[in-house]
Amino acid sequence: RAKVIRNRNALTESLTALGFNCLPSSANFLLVSHKDLDAKTIAAQLREQNIIVRYFAIPRISQFLRISIGSEQENQLLLAAIKTLLA
């Protein structure tokens, strides 16, 4: 449990630095939105890199992604993929 919390906090910090809004979470996932990029587009582009995040086409959360907290290595792969989308 402590590892999940540590990884969640680190991922939140890294995503925030990349322009994401991360809703407060006590769970093993984050709900995030980006200030400039469409959530559906991000999800599709990550899927092309074999990284799966949840996108919900529901009005109140249609600009949010649900990202499960992974291992430190998995989170680094996610961040690297997101950085390529932002470049």
Short mmCIF file of C-alpha atoms in Angstrom, two decimals, residues 20-66:
data_model
loop_
_atom_site.label_atom_id
_atom_site.label_comp_id
_atom_site.label_asym_id
_atom_site.label_seq_id
_atom_site.Cartn_x
_atom_site.Cartn_y
_atom_site.Cartn_z
CA PHE A 20 -2.32 18.01 -16.33
CA ASN A 21 -4.94 18.71 -13.70
CA CYS A 22 -4.99 15.74 -11.32
CA LEU A 23 -8.02 15.40 -9.09
CA PRO A 24 -7.24 14.44 -5.48
CA SER A 25 -7.14 10.66 -5.10
CA SER A 26 -6.95 8.14 -2.29
CA ALA A 27 -7.36 5.24 -4.70
CA ASN A 28 -5.06 3.26 -6.97
CA PHE A 29 -5.88 5.51 -9.94
CA LEU A 30 -5.92 9.17 -10.94
CA LEU A 31 -8.51 11.18 -12.85
CA VAL A 32 -6.61 13.69 -14.95
CA SER A 33 -7.30 16.24 -17.66
CA HIS A 34 -4.88 18.28 -19.74
CA LYS A 35 -5.17 22.02 -20.13
CA ASP A 36 -4.64 21.93 -23.92
CA LEU A 37 -5.21 18.38 -25.17
CA ASP A 38 -8.44 16.45 -25.70
CA ALA A 39 -8.75 13.39 -23.44
CA LYS A 40 -10.12 11.14 -26.18
CA THR A 41 -7.18 12.04 -28.43
CA ILE A 42 -4.64 11.40 -25.66
CA ALA A 43 -6.20 8.00 -24.93
CA ALA A 44 -6.12 7.02 -28.62
CA GLN A 45 -2.52 8.14 -29.08
CA LEU A 46 -1.39 6.31 -25.95
CA ARG A 47 -3.19 3.18 -27.14
CA GLU A 48 -1.11 3.33 -30.35
CA GLN A 49 1.93 3.03 -28.05
CA ASN A 50 0.34 0.04 -26.23
CA ILE A 51 -0.47 2.10 -23.15
CA ILE A 52 -4.06 1.76 -22.05
CA VAL A 53 -5.81 4.46 -20.03
CA ARG A 54 -9.56 4.68 -19.55
CA TYR A 55 -11.54 7.30 -21.43
CA PHE A 56 -15.23 7.78 -20.66
CA ALA A 57 -17.50 9.54 -23.16
CA ILE A 58 -19.71 10.82 -20.34
CA PRO A 59 -20.47 14.57 -20.29
CA ARG A 60 -19.14 15.46 -16.81
CA ILE A 61 -15.88 13.53 -17.25
CA SER A 62 -15.39 13.50 -21.01
CA GLN A 63 -12.17 15.50 -20.69
CA PHE A 64 -10.70 13.22 -18.03
CA LEU A 65 -8.64 10.06 -18.23
CA ARG A 66 -8.53 7.38 -15.57
#
